[in-house]
Structures are given as C-alpha cells and as structure tokens.
Amino acid sequence: PSVGDDLVFVAVGGGVEALSAADGATRWRTPLPGTLVSVTWDHGWLLCANDAGDFGALRASDGELLWRTSLPAALALPPAAGL
C-alpha cells in the first residue's frame, strides 16, 4: 500500500483501489492487467507496476490512467518519480 492526498492506495485483484484515509470508504477503483507488485504515490501521481513488466501512471485524485508502457521485466524495486 501507499499513502498520499488523504488516500490509501492498495492493490486489489485486477487493479488498484483508493480508500479514504479518514473512514476507509472506497473513492475510486481502476482495473489494471496482471498482478500489481508495486503501488507508489508521488506528488499526485500513482505509479503502478505489475509482475509482467507493465508500468503505468495514474492521476491519484481520480485513478485515471495517464500513461502505460511495457518494460522488459518486472521492477525489482519500487519506482521513484522525483525528489
């Protein structure tokens, strides 16, 4: 799981879900392929990677997929967007 913008982001079967940090209510859910191995919040972005090497960025506020690419292998460490 990852935390940011008063939300808790968790990998769920077939995607990622944003829960309210205050009450645990689901704010949004976005389907993604494969099994997520990394969900990282960074300055309004949610960076997600799966076990097949797909890597994508979602807008953390609403879960809209903004871009996705395929890597030659799954990530070994969580991504870092910047400092």
Tab-separated table of C-alpha atoms in Angstrom:
chain	number	residue	atom	x	y	z
A	1	PRO	CA	0.000	0.000	0.000
A	2	SER	CA	0.897	3.646	-0.418
A	3	VAL	CA	-0.473	6.856	1.107
A	4	GLY	CA	-0.939	10.402	-0.210
A	5	ASP	CA	-3.545	13.123	-0.750
A	6	ASP	CA	-5.578	11.807	2.236
A	7	LEU	CA	-5.992	8.466	0.413
A	8	VAL	CA	-4.633	4.955	0.935
A	9	PHE	CA	-3.855	3.107	-2.304
A	10	VAL	CA	-3.940	-0.694	-2.357
A	11	ALA	CA	-3.521	-3.364	-4.988
A	12	VAL	CA	-6.686	-5.423	-5.358
A	13	GLY	CA	-7.475	-8.350	-7.641
A	14	GLY	CA	-7.280	-6.900	-11.133
A	15	GLY	CA	-6.409	-3.314	-10.256
A	16	VAL	CA	-5.809	-0.609	-7.704
A	17	GLU	CA	-8.204	0.984	-5.248
A	18	ALA	CA	-8.112	4.322	-3.397
A	19	LEU	CA	-9.587	4.370	0.098
A	20	SER	CA	-10.295	7.403	2.252
A	21	ALA	CA	-7.656	7.672	4.981
A	22	ALA	CA	-10.334	9.076	7.301
A	23	ASP	CA	-13.030	6.406	7.070
A	24	GLY	CA	-11.829	3.642	4.707
A	25	ALA	CA	-14.539	4.323	2.111
A	26	THR	CA	-13.667	3.483	-1.494
A	27	ARG	CA	-13.062	6.675	-3.505
A	28	TRP	CA	-12.231	5.030	-6.827
A	29	ARG	CA	-11.098	1.748	-8.360
A	30	THR	CA	-9.183	1.326	-11.623
A	31	PRO	CA	-8.737	-2.046	-13.338
A	32	LEU	CA	-5.189	-2.874	-14.420
A	33	PRO	CA	-3.792	-6.021	-16.055
A	34	GLY	CA	-1.768	-8.618	-14.203
A	35	THR	CA	-0.851	-8.786	-10.539
A	36	LEU	CA	0.410	-5.495	-9.146
A	37	VAL	CA	3.790	-5.729	-7.433
A	38	SER	CA	4.222	-2.020	-6.725
A	39	VAL	CA	1.839	0.855	-5.933
A	40	THR	CA	3.691	4.102	-5.168
A	41	TRP	CA	2.227	7.583	-4.575
A	42	ASP	CA	4.405	10.560	-5.543
A	43	HIS	CA	3.199	14.185	-5.700
A	44	GLY	CA	-0.273	13.452	-7.083
A	45	TRP	CA	0.812	10.524	-9.269
A	46	LEU	CA	0.232	6.867	-8.556
A	47	LEU	CA	2.920	4.678	-10.126
A	48	CYS	CA	1.894	1.049	-10.597
A	49	ALA	CA	3.866	-1.927	-11.870
A	50	ASN	CA	2.751	-5.499	-12.431
A	51	ASP	CA	4.500	-8.858	-12.446
A	52	ALA	CA	4.661	-8.921	-16.262
A	53	GLY	CA	6.658	-5.676	-16.556
A	54	ASP	CA	3.812	-3.262	-17.346
A	55	PHE	CA	4.385	0.132	-15.724
A	56	GLY	CA	1.866	2.957	-15.596
A	57	ALA	CA	0.964	6.260	-14.005
A	58	LEU	CA	-2.484	7.172	-12.744
A	59	ARG	CA	-3.761	10.507	-11.506
A	60	ALA	CA	-4.025	9.852	-7.770
A	61	SER	CA	-7.099	12.044	-7.284
A	62	ASP	CA	-9.388	10.026	-9.577
A	63	GLY	CA	-7.493	6.934	-10.811
A	64	GLU	CA	-7.403	7.941	-14.463
A	65	LEU	CA	-4.660	6.043	-16.308
A	66	LEU	CA	-2.440	8.727	-17.883
A	67	TRP	CA	0.203	6.523	-19.495
A	68	ARG	CA	1.430	2.967	-19.607
A	69	THR	CA	4.462	1.216	-21.038
A	70	SER	CA	5.876	-2.301	-21.094
A	71	LEU	CA	9.293	-2.930	-19.590
A	72	PRO	CA	11.434	-5.950	-20.455
A	73	ALA	CA	10.998	-7.320	-16.909
A	74	ALA	CA	9.109	-6.626	-13.708
A	75	LEU	CA	10.514	-3.939	-11.405
A	76	ALA	CA	12.825	-5.173	-8.656
A	77	LEU	CA	12.356	-2.028	-6.525
A	78	PRO	CA	9.508	0.486	-6.184
A	79	PRO	CA	9.822	3.408	-8.634
A	80	ALA	CA	10.734	6.941	-7.588
A	81	ALA	CA	9.317	9.766	-9.726
A	82	GLY	CA	11.499	12.530	-8.364
A	83	LEU	CA	12.594	14.421	-5.320
